[in-house]
Amino acid sequence: MTGIIVVLIIVLVVATVLRLSNRPKEENVVQRWGAYLPGKKEAGEEYLEMAQNEFAGRNTAFSHERINFGLQGKDGPALRIKYSPTYSSYITYDTTGDDLTLHYVLYRRGDFLYSIPMVGRLFFRLFHNVYVHDQNRLIGFASMTIDCAKEAAGDLMDKFNMDRTKIRPSSGKLGAL
């Protein structure tokens, strides 16, 4: 009986660590961009369609899909463009009242090793080396996907006769893209 309880506790701890490592966390965001469109709440789905069409026109080998992605603790529709099992770009939107906020996030999936107390960070750094050519490819991927998001936002702003010059650069660990 004691063995079953010990096994049950171990399974619960492992399940908790795995579940927590799969949630989107701010510490895993590598790059971000956003735009604010006042009074355009209804245009969110149109923005995702435009971004998806813009990406499809790039003829890349990266896979993409429509999913629900949690930003700010809420699930919402998003376009996910997968670079690798570790990195993905998410293009999504959020509404506040009648206003629309567009989002782009380059996300680095967390690793369950990182969630282990005390030794997690050490294991993570030992097993995850980033080489210069990998970083350059990631910057290229991020530049292309963020450009899709910005072009879709610009097209949407043109449709509503909004000032397109307010599209600002991204921010994050990769710098302004």
Coordinates of N, CA, C and O in Angstrom, one line a residue:
M1 N 0.8 -1.2 0.0 CA 0.0 0.0 0.0 C 0.9 1.3 0.0 O 0.6 2.2 -0.7
T2 N 1.9 1.3 0.8 CA 2.8 2.4 0.9 C 3.5 2.6 -0.5 O 3.7 3.8 -0.9
G3 N 3.8 1.6 -1.2 CA 4.5 1.7 -2.5 C 3.6 2.4 -3.5 O 4.0 3.2 -4.3
I4 N 2.3 2.0 -3.5 CA 1.3 2.7 -4.4 C 1.2 4.2 -4.1 O 1.1 5.0 -5.0
I5 N 1.2 4.5 -2.8 CA 1.1 6.0 -2.5 C 2.4 6.7 -3.0 O 2.3 7.8 -3.5
V6 N 3.5 6.1 -2.8 CA 4.8 6.7 -3.2 C 4.8 6.9 -4.8 O 5.1 8.0 -5.3
V7 N 4.4 5.9 -5.5 CA 4.3 5.9 -6.9 C 3.3 7.0 -7.4 O 3.5 7.8 -8.3
L8 N 2.1 7.1 -6.7 CA 1.1 8.1 -7.0 C 1.7 9.5 -6.8 O 1.5 10.4 -7.6
I9 N 2.4 9.7 -5.7 CA 3.0 11.0 -5.4 C 4.0 11.4 -6.5 O 4.0 12.5 -7.0
I10 N 4.8 10.4 -6.9 CA 5.9 10.7 -7.9 C 5.2 11.1 -9.2 O 5.6 12.0 -9.9
V11 N 4.1 10.3 -9.6 CA 3.4 10.6 -10.8 C 2.8 12.0 -10.8 O 2.8 12.7 -11.8
L12 N 2.2 12.4 -9.7 CA 1.6 13.7 -9.5 C 2.6 14.8 -9.6 O 2.4 15.8 -10.3
V13 N 3.8 14.6 -9.0 CA 4.9 15.6 -9.1 C 5.4 15.8 -10.6 O 5.5 16.9 -11.1
V14 N 5.6 14.6 -11.2 CA 6.1 14.7 -12.6 C 5.0 15.3 -13.5 O 5.3 16.2 -14.4
A15 N 3.7 15.0 -13.3 CA 2.6 15.6 -14.1 C 2.6 17.1 -13.9 O 2.3 17.8 -14.8
T16 N 2.7 17.5 -12.7 CA 2.7 18.9 -12.4 C 3.8 19.7 -13.0 O 3.6 20.7 -13.6
V17 N 5.0 19.1 -13.0 CA 6.2 19.8 -13.6 C 6.0 19.8 -15.1 O 6.2 20.9 -15.7
L18 N 5.5 18.8 -15.7 CA 5.3 18.8 -17.2 C 4.2 19.8 -17.6 O 4.3 20.5 -18.5
R19 N 3.1 19.8 -16.8 CA 2.0 20.7 -17.1 C 2.4 22.2 -16.9 O 2.1 23.0 -17.8
L20 N 3.2 22.5 -15.9 CA 3.7 23.9 -15.7 C 4.6 24.3 -16.8 O 4.7 25.5 -17.2
S21 N 5.4 23.3 -17.3 CA 6.4 23.7 -18.4 C 5.8 24.0 -19.7 O 6.4 24.6 -20.6
N22 N 4.5 23.5 -19.9 CA 3.9 23.7 -21.2 C 3.0 25.0 -21.3 O 2.5 25.3 -22.3
R23 N 2.8 25.7 -20.2 CA 2.0 26.9 -20.2 C 2.9 28.0 -20.8 O 4.1 28.1 -20.5
P24 N 2.2 28.9 -21.6 CA 3.0 30.1 -22.1 C 3.4 31.0 -20.9 O 2.6 31.4 -20.1
K25 N 4.7 31.2 -20.9 CA 5.3 32.1 -19.8 C 6.0 33.2 -20.4 O 6.7 33.1 -21.5
E26 N 5.9 34.4 -19.8 CA 6.6 35.6 -20.3 C 8.1 35.4 -20.4 O 8.7 35.9 -21.3
E27 N 8.7 34.6 -19.5 CA 10.1 34.4 -19.5 C 10.6 33.7 -20.8 O 11.7 33.7 -21.1
N28 N 9.6 33.0 -21.5 CA 10.0 32.3 -22.7 C 9.8 33.1 -24.0 O 10.0 32.6 -25.0
V29 N 9.3 34.3 -23.8 CA 9.1 35.2 -25.0 C 10.4 35.7 -25.4 O 11.1 36.4 -24.6
V30 N 10.8 35.5 -26.7 CA 12.1 36.0 -27.2 C 11.9 37.3 -27.9 O 12.8 38.2 -27.7
Q31 N 10.8 37.5 -28.6 CA 10.6 38.7 -29.3 C 9.1 39.0 -29.3 O 8.3 38.1 -29.3
R32 N 8.7 40.3 -29.3 CA 7.3 40.7 -29.4 C 7.1 42.0 -30.2 O 8.0 42.8 -30.3
W33 N 5.9 42.1 -30.7 CA 5.5 43.3 -31.4 C 4.0 43.4 -31.2 O 3.3 42.4 -31.0
G34 N 3.5 44.6 -31.3 CA 2.1 44.9 -31.1 C 1.7 46.1 -31.8 O 2.5 47.0 -32.1
A35 N 0.4 46.2 -32.1 CA -0.2 47.4 -32.7 C -1.6 47.6 -32.1 O -2.2 46.7 -31.8
Y36 N -2.0 48.9 -32.0 CA -3.2 49.2 -31.4 C -4.1 49.9 -32.4 O -3.7 50.9 -33.1
L37 N -5.3 49.3 -32.6 CA -6.3 49.9 -33.6 C -7.6 50.3 -32.8 O -8.4 49.4 -32.5
P38 N -7.7 51.5 -32.5 CA -8.9 51.9 -31.7 C -10.2 51.8 -32.5 O -10.2 52.1 -33.7
G39 N -11.2 51.2 -31.9 CA -12.5 51.1 -32.5 C -12.6 50.1 -33.5 O -13.6 50.0 -34.3
K40 N -11.7 49.1 -33.7 CA -11.7 48.1 -34.7 C -11.9 46.7 -34.2 O -11.3 45.8 -34.8
K41 N -12.6 46.5 -33.2 CA -12.8 45.2 -32.5 C -13.2 44.1 -33.5 O -12.7 43.0 -33.4
E42 N -14.0 44.4 -34.4 CA -14.5 43.4 -35.3 C -13.5 42.9 -36.4 O -13.7 41.9 -37.0
A43 N -12.3 43.5 -36.5 CA -11.4 43.2 -37.5 C -10.3 42.1 -37.1 O -9.4 41.9 -37.8
G44 N -10.5 41.5 -35.9 CA -9.5 40.6 -35.4 C -9.3 39.4 -36.3 O -8.2 39.0 -36.7
E45 N -10.4 38.7 -36.7 CA -10.3 37.5 -37.5 C -9.8 37.9 -38.9 O -9.1 37.1 -39.5
E46 N -10.2 39.1 -39.4 CA -9.7 39.5 -40.7 C -8.2 39.7 -40.7 O -7.5 39.3 -41.6
Y47 N -7.7 40.2 -39.6 CA -6.2 40.3 -39.4 C -5.5 39.0 -39.5 O -4.5 38.8 -40.2
L48 N -6.1 38.0 -38.8 CA -5.4 36.6 -38.8 C -5.5 36.1 -40.2 O -4.5 35.4 -40.7
E49 N -6.6 36.3 -41.0 CA -6.7 35.8 -42.3 C -5.6 36.5 -43.2 O -5.0 35.8 -44.0
M50 N -5.5 37.8 -43.0 CA -4.5 38.5 -43.8 C -3.1 38.1 -43.5 O -2.2 37.9 -44.4
A51 N -2.8 37.8 -42.2 CA -1.5 37.4 -41.9 C -1.2 36.0 -42.4 O -0.1 35.7 -42.9
Q52 N -2.2 35.1 -42.4 CA -2.1 33.8 -42.9 C -1.8 33.8 -44.4 O -1.0 33.1 -44.9
N53 N -2.5 34.7 -45.1 CA -2.3 34.8 -46.6 C -1.0 35.4 -46.9 O -0.3 35.0 -47.9
E54 N -0.5 36.3 -46.1 CA 0.8 36.9 -46.3 C 1.9 35.9 -46.1 O 2.8 35.8 -46.9
F55 N 1.7 35.0 -45.1 CA 2.7 34.0 -44.8 C 2.7 32.9 -45.9 O 3.7 32.5 -46.4
A56 N 1.5 32.6 -46.4 CA 1.4 31.6 -47.5 C 2.0 32.1 -48.7 O 2.6 31.3 -49.5
G57 N 2.0 33.4 -49.0 CA 2.7 33.9 -50.1 C 4.2 33.9 -50.1 O 4.8 34.2 -51.1
R58 N 4.8 33.6 -49.0 CA 6.2 33.6 -48.8 C 6.8 32.3 -49.3 O 8.1 32.2 -49.4
N59 N 6.0 31.2 -49.5 CA 6.5 29.9 -50.0 C 7.6 29.4 -49.2 O 8.7 29.0 -49.7
T60 N 7.4 29.3 -47.9 CA 8.4 28.7 -47.0 C 8.1 27.3 -46.7 O 6.9 26.8 -46.9
A61 N 9.0 26.5 -46.1 CA 8.8 25.2 -45.7 C 8.3 25.1 -44.3 O 8.0 24.0 -43.8
F62 N 8.1 26.2 -43.6 CA 7.6 26.2 -42.2 C 6.2 25.8 -42.2 O 5.4 26.4 -43.0
S63 N 5.8 25.0 -41.2 CA 4.4 24.7 -41.1 C 3.7 25.7 -40.3 O 4.3 26.5 -39.5
H64 N 2.4 25.9 -40.5 CA 1.6 26.8 -39.8 C 0.2 26.2 -39.6 O -0.3 25.3 -40.3
E65 N -0.5 26.7 -38.5 CA -1.8 26.2 -38.2 C -2.5 27.3 -37.4 O -1.9 28.1 -36.7
R66 N -3.8 27.2 -37.4 CA -4.7 28.1 -36.5 C -4.9 27.3 -35.2 O -5.3 26.2 -35.2
I67 N -4.7 28.0 -34.1 CA -4.8 27.4 -32.8 C -5.4 28.4 -31.8 O -5.7 29.5 -32.2
N68 N -5.6 27.9 -30.6 CA -6.0 28.8 -29.5 C -4.7 29.0 -28.7 O -4.1 28.0 -28.3
F69 N -4.3 30.2 -28.4 CA -3.1 30.5 -27.7 C -3.4 31.5 -26.5 O -4.2 32.4 -26.7
G70 N -2.9 31.2 -25.4 CA -3.2 32.0 -24.2 C -2.2 33.2 -24.1 O -1.1 33.0 -23.9
L71 N -2.7 34.4 -24.2 CA -2.0 35.6 -23.9 C -2.7 36.3 -22.8 O -3.9 36.4 -22.7
Q72 N -2.0 36.7 -21.8 CA -2.5 37.4 -20.6 C -3.6 36.6 -19.9 O -4.6 37.0 -19.4
G73 N -3.3 35.2 -19.9 CA -4.2 34.3 -19.2 C -5.5 34.0 -19.9 O -6.3 33.3 -19.4
K74 N -5.7 34.5 -21.1 CA -6.9 34.2 -21.9 C -6.5 33.4 -23.1 O -5.5 33.7 -23.7
D75 N -7.4 32.5 -23.5 CA -7.2 31.8 -24.8 C -7.8 32.6 -25.9 O -8.9 33.2 -25.7
G76 N -7.2 32.6 -27.0 CA -7.7 33.4 -28.1 C -7.2 32.7 -29.4 O -6.2 32.0 -29.4
P77 N -7.8 33.0 -30.5 CA -7.4 32.5 -31.8 C -6.0 33.0 -32.2 O -5.7 34.2 -31.9
A78 N -5.2 32.2 -32.8 CA -3.9 32.6 -33.2 C -3.4 31.8 -34.4 O -3.9 30.8 -34.7
L79 N -2.5 32.4 -35.1 CA -1.8 31.7 -36.2 C -0.4 31.3 -35.6 O 0.4 32.2 -35.2
R80 N -0.1 30.0 -35.6 CA 1.2 29.5 -35.1 C 2.0 29.1 -36.3 O 1.6 28.3 -37.2
I81 N 3.2 29.6 -36.4 CA 4.2 29.3 -37.4 C 5.4 28.6 -36.7 O 6.0 29.2 -35.9
K82 N 5.6 27.4 -37.0 CA 6.6 26.6 -36.3 C 7.9 26.6 -37.0 O 8.1 26.2 -38.1
Y83 N 8.9 27.0 -36.2 CA 10.3 27.0 -36.7 C 11.0 25.7 -36.4 O 11.7 25.1 -37.2
S84 N 10.8 25.2 -35.2 CA 11.4 24.0 -34.7 C 10.6 23.5 -33.5 O 9.7 24.2 -33.1
P85 N 10.9 22.4 -32.9 CA 10.2 22.0 -31.7 C 10.3 23.0 -30.6 O 9.5 23.0 -29.7
T86 N 11.4 23.8 -30.6 CA 11.6 24.7 -29.5 C 11.0 26.1 -29.8 O 10.4 26.7 -28.9
Y87 N 11.1 26.6 -31.0 CA 10.7 28.0 -31.4 C 9.4 28.0 -32.3 O 9.4 27.2 -33.2
S88 N 8.5 28.9 -32.0 CA 7.3 29.1 -32.8 C 7.0 30.6 -32.7 O 7.2 31.2 -31.7
S89 N 6.4 31.1 -33.8 CA 5.9 32.4 -33.8 C 4.3 32.4 -33.7 O 3.7 31.5 -34.3
Y90 N 3.8 33.3 -33.0 CA 2.3 33.4 -32.8 C 1.9 34.8 -33.2 O 2.4 35.8 -32.7
I91 N 0.9 34.8 -34.1 CA 0.3 36.0 -34.5 C -1.1 36.0 -34.0 O -1.9 35.0 -34.4
T92 N -1.5 36.9 -33.2 CA -2.9 36.9 -32.6 C -3.4 38.3 -32.3 O -2.7 39.2 -32.6
Y93 N -4.5 38.3 -31.7 CA -5.1 39.6 -31.4 C -5.9 39.5 -30.1 O -6.2 38.4 -29.6
D94 N -6.2 40.7 -29.5 CA -6.9 40.8 -28.3 C -7.8 42.0 -28.4 O -7.5 43.0 -29.0
T95 N -9.0 41.9 -27.8 CA -9.9 43.0 -27.8 C -10.1 43.5 -26.4 O -10.2 42.8 -25.5
T96 N -10.2 44.9 -26.3 CA -10.6 45.5 -25.1 C -11.6 46.5 -25.4 O -11.3 47.5 -26.1
G97 N -12.8 46.3 -24.9 CA -13.9 47.2 -25.3 C -14.1 47.1 -26.8 O -14.3 46.1 -27.4
D98 N -14.1 48.3 -27.5 CA -14.2 48.3 -28.9 C -12.9 48.4 -29.6 O -12.9 48.5 -30.9
D99 N -11.8 48.3 -28.9 CA -10.5 48.4 -29.5 C -9.8 47.1 -29.8 O -10.1 46.1 -29.1
L100 N -9.0 47.1 -30.7 CA -8.3 45.9 -31.2 C -6.8 46.0 -31.0 O -6.2 47.1 -31.3
T101 N -6.1 45.1 -30.3 CA -4.7 45.1 -30.2 C -4.1 43.8 -30.9 O -4.6 42.7 -30.6
L102 N -3.2 44.1 -31.8 CA -2.6 43.0 -32.6 C -1.3 42.6 -31.9 O -0.6 43.4 -31.3
H103 N -1.0 41.3 -31.9 CA 0.2 40.8 -31.2 C 1.0 39.9 -32.1 O 0.4 39.1 -32.9
Y104 N 2.3 39.9 -31.9 CA 3.2 39.0 -32.5 C 4.1 38.5 -31.4 O 4.7 39.4 -30.6
V105 N 4.3 37.2 -31.2 CA 5.2 36.7 -30.2 C 6.1 35.6 -30.8 O 5.6 34.7 -31.4
L106 N 7.4 35.7 -30.6 CA 8.3 34.6 -30.9 C 8.6 34.0 -29.6 O 9.1 34.6 -28.7
Y107 N 8.2 32.7 -29.5 CA 8.1 32.0 -28.2 C 9.1 30.8 -28.2 O 9.2 30.1 -29.2
R108 N 9.8 30.7 -27.2 CA 10.8 29.6 -27.0 C 10.1 28.7 -25.9 O 9.9 29.1 -24.8
R109 N 9.7 27.5 -26.4 CA 9.1 26.6 -25.5 C 10.0 26.2 -24.3 O 11.2 25.9 -24.5
G110 N 9.4 26.2 -23.2 CA 10.2 25.9 -22.0 C 10.5 24.4 -21.9 O 9.9 23.6 -22.6
D111 N 11.4 24.0 -21.2 CA 11.8 22.6 -21.0 C 11.5 22.2 -19.6 O 11.7 22.9 -18.7
F112 N 11.1 21.0 -19.4 CA 10.8 20.5 -18.1 C 12.0 20.5 -17.2 O 11.9 20.6 -16.0
L113 N 13.2 20.4 -17.8 CA 14.4 20.4 -17.0 C 14.5 21.7 -16.2 O 15.0 21.8 -15.1
Y114 N 14.1 22.8 -16.9 CA 14.1 24.1 -16.3 C 13.2 24.2 -15.0 O 13.5 25.1 -14.2
S115 N 12.2 23.4 -15.0 CA 11.3 23.5 -13.9 C 11.7 22.7 -12.6 O 11.1 22.9 -11.6
I116 N 12.8 22.0 -12.7 CA 13.2 21.2 -11.5 C 13.9 22.2 -10.6 O 14.8 22.9 -10.9
P117 N 13.4 22.2 -9.3 CA 14.0 23.1 -8.3 C 15.5 22.9 -8.2 O 16.0 21.8 -8.2
M118 N 16.2 24.0 -8.0 CA 17.6 24.1 -7.6 C 18.5 23.7 -8.8 O 19.5 24.4 -9.0
V119 N 18.3 22.6 -9.4 CA 19.3 22.1 -10.5 C 18.8 22.3 -11.9 O 19.5 22.1 -12.8
G120 N 17.5 22.8 -12.0 CA 16.9 22.9 -13.3 C 17.7 23.8 -14.3 O 17.9 23.5 -15.4
R121 N 18.1 25.0 -13.8 CA 18.8 26.0 -14.6 C 20.1 25.4 -15.0 O 20.6 25.7 -16.2
L122 N 20.8 24.7 -14.2 CA 22.1 24.1 -14.5 C 21.9 23.1 -15.6 O 22.7 23.1 -16.6
F123 N 21.0 22.2 -15.5 CA 20.7 21.2 -16.6 C 20.4 21.9 -17.9 O 20.8 21.5 -18.9
F124 N 19.5 22.9 -17.8 CA 19.1 23.6 -19.0 C 20.2 24.2 -19.7 O 20.4 24.0 -20.9
R125 N 21.1 24.8 -19.0 CA 22.3 25.5 -19.7 C 23.3 24.4 -20.2 O 23.9 24.7 -21.2
L126 N 23.4 23.3 -19.6 CA 24.3 22.2 -20.1 C 23.8 21.6 -21.4 O 24.6 21.3 -22.3
F127 N 22.5 21.5 -21.5 CA 21.9 20.7 -22.6 C 21.4 21.6 -23.8 O 21.0 21.1 -24.8
H128 N 21.4 22.9 -23.6 CA 20.9 23.8 -24.6 C 21.9 24.9 -25.0 O 21.9 26.0 -24.5
N129 N 22.8 24.5 -26.0 CA 23.7 25.4 -26.5 C 23.1 26.0 -27.8 O 22.5 25.4 -28.6
V130 N 23.4 27.3 -28.0 CA 22.9 28.0 -29.2 C 24.2 28.5 -29.9 O 25.0 29.2 -29.4
Y131 N 24.3 28.0 -31.2 CA 25.4 28.4 -32.0 C 25.1 29.6 -32.9 O 23.9 29.9 -33.2
V132 N 26.1 30.3 -33.4 CA 25.9 31.5 -34.1 C 25.0 31.3 -35.4 O 24.1 32.0 -35.6
H133 N 25.3 30.2 -36.2 CA 24.5 30.0 -37.4 C 23.0 29.7 -37.0 O 22.1 30.1 -37.8
D134 N 22.8 29.0 -35.9 CA 21.4 28.8 -35.5 C 20.7 30.1 -35.1 O 19.5 30.3 -35.4
Q135 N 21.4 31.0 -34.4 CA 20.9 32.2 -34.0 C 20.6 33.1 -35.3 O 19.6 33.8 -35.3
N136 N 21.5 33.0 -36.3 CA 21.2 33.8 -37.5 C 20.0 33.3 -38.2 O 19.2 34.1 -38.8
R137 N 19.8 32.0 -38.3 CA 18.6 31.4 -38.9 C 17.3 31.8 -38.1 O 16.3 32.1 -38.7
L138 N 17.4 31.8 -36.8 CA 16.3 32.2 -36.0 C 16.0 33.7 -36.2 O 14.8 34.0 -36.3
I139 N 17.0 34.5 -36.4 CA 16.7 36.0 -36.7 C 16.0 36.1 -38.0 O 15.1 36.9 -38.2
G140 N 16.5 35.3 -39.0 CA 15.8 35.3 -40.3 C 14.4 34.9 -40.2 O 13.5 35.5 -40.8
F141 N 14.1 33.8 -39.5 CA 12.7 33.3 -39.3 C 11.9 34.4 -38.6 O 10.8 34.7 -39.1
A142 N 12.4 35.0 -37.6 CA 11.7 36.0 -36.8 C 11.4 37.2 -37.7 O 10.3 37.8 -37.7
S143 N 12.4 37.6 -38.5 CA 12.2 38.8 -39.4 C 11.1 38.5 -40.4 O 10.3 39.4 -40.7
M144 N 11.1 37.3 -41.0 CA 10.1 37.0 -42.0 C 8.7 36.9 -41.3 O 7.7 37.5 -41.9
T145 N 8.6 36.3 -40.2 CA 7.2 36.1 -39.6 C 6.7 37.4 -39.0 O 5.5 37.7 -39.2
I146 N 7.6 38.2 -38.5 CA 7.1 39.5 -38.0 C 6.7 40.4 -39.1 O 5.8 41.2 -39.0
D147 N 7.4 40.3 -40.2 CA 7.1 41.1 -41.4 C 5.7 40.7 -41.9 O 4.9 41.6 -42.3
C148 N 5.3 39.4 -41.8 CA 4.0 39.0 -42.2 C 2.9 39.7 -41.3 O 1.9 40.2 -41.8
A149 N 3.2 39.7 -40.0 CA 2.3 40.3 -39.0 C 2.2 41.8 -39.3 O 1.1 42.4 -39.3
K150 N 3.3 42.5 -39.6 CA 3.3 43.9 -39.8 C 2.6 44.3 -41.1 O 1.9 45.3 -41.2
E151 N 2.9 43.5 -42.2 CA 2.2 43.7 -43.5 C 0.7 43.6 -43.4 O -0.1 44.4 -43.9
A152 N 0.3 42.5 -42.6 CA -1.2 42.3 -42.4 C -1.8 43.5 -41.6 O -2.8 44.0 -42.0
A153 N -1.0 44.0 -40.6 CA -1.5 45.1 -39.9 C -1.5 46.4 -40.7 O -2.5 47.1 -40.7
G154 N -0.5 46.6 -41.6 CA -0.5 47.7 -42.5 C -1.7 47.7 -43.5 O -2.3 48.7 -43.7
D155 N -1.9 46.5 -44.0 CA -3.0 46.4 -45.0 C -4.4 46.7 -44.3 O -5.3 47.3 -44.8
L156 N -4.5 46.2 -43.0 CA -5.7 46.5 -42.3 C -5.9 48.0 -42.0 O -6.9 48.6 -42.1
M157 N -4.7 48.6 -41.6 CA -4.7 50.1 -41.4 C -5.1 50.8 -42.6 O -5.8 51.8 -42.6
D158 N -4.6 50.4 -43.8 CA -4.9 51.0 -45.1 C -6.4 50.9 -45.3 O -7.0 51.9 -45.8
K159 N -7.0 49.7 -45.1 CA -8.4 49.5 -45.3 C -9.2 50.5 -44.5 O -10.3 51.0 -44.9
F160 N -8.8 50.8 -43.2 CA -9.6 51.7 -42.4 C -9.0 53.1 -42.4 O -9.4 54.0 -41.6
N161 N -8.1 53.4 -43.4 CA -7.6 54.8 -43.5 C -6.9 55.3 -42.2 O -7.1 56.4 -41.8
M162 N -6.2 54.4 -41.6 CA -5.4 54.7 -40.4 C -4.0 55.1 -40.7 O -3.5 54.7 -41.8
D163 N -3.3 55.8 -39.9 CA -1.9 56.1 -40.1 C -1.0 54.9 -40.0 O -0.8 54.4 -38.9
R164 N -0.4 54.5 -41.1 CA 0.4 53.3 -41.1 C 1.8 53.6 -40.6 O 2.5 52.7 -40.2
T165 N 2.2 54.8 -40.4 CA 3.5 55.1 -39.9 C 3.7 54.8 -38.5 O 4.8 54.9 -37.9
K166 N 2.6 54.5 -37.8 CA 2.6 54.2 -36.4 C 3.0 52.8 -36.1 O 3.1 52.4 -34.9
I167 N 3.3 52.0 -37.2 CA 3.8 50.6 -37.0 C 5.2 50.7 -36.5 O 6.1 51.2 -37.2
R168 N 5.4 50.2 -35.3 CA 6.7 50.4 -34.7 C 7.6 49.1 -34.8 O 7.0 48.1 -35.1
P169 N 8.9 49.2 -34.5 CA 9.7 48.0 -34.5 C 9.4 47.1 -33.3 O 8.8 47.5 -32.4
S170 N 9.8 45.8 -33.5 CA 9.6 44.9 -32.4 C 10.7 45.1 -31.3 O 11.6 45.9 -31.4
S171 N 10.5 44.4 -30.2 CA 11.5 44.5 -29.1 C 11.6 43.1 -28.5 O 10.8 42.2 -28.7
G172 N 12.8 42.9 -28.0 CA 13.1 41.6 -27.4 C 14.5 41.2 -27.4 O 15.4 42.1 -27.6
K173 N 14.9 40.0 -27.2 CA 16.2 39.5 -27.1 C 17.0 39.6 -28.4 O 18.2 39.7 -28.5
L174 N 16.2 39.6 -29.6 CA 16.9 39.7 -30.9 C 17.1 41.2 -31.3 O 17.7 41.4 -32.4
G175 N 16.6 42.1 -30.6 CA 16.7 43.5 -31.0 C 15.5 43.9 -31.8 O 14.6 43.2 -32.0
A176 N 15.6 45.1 -32.4 CA 14.5 45.6 -33.2 C 14.5 44.9 -34.6 O 15.6 44.9 -35.2
L177 N 13.4 44.4 -35.0 CA 13.4 43.7 -36.3 C 12.4 44.5 -37.2 O 11.4 45.0 -36.8

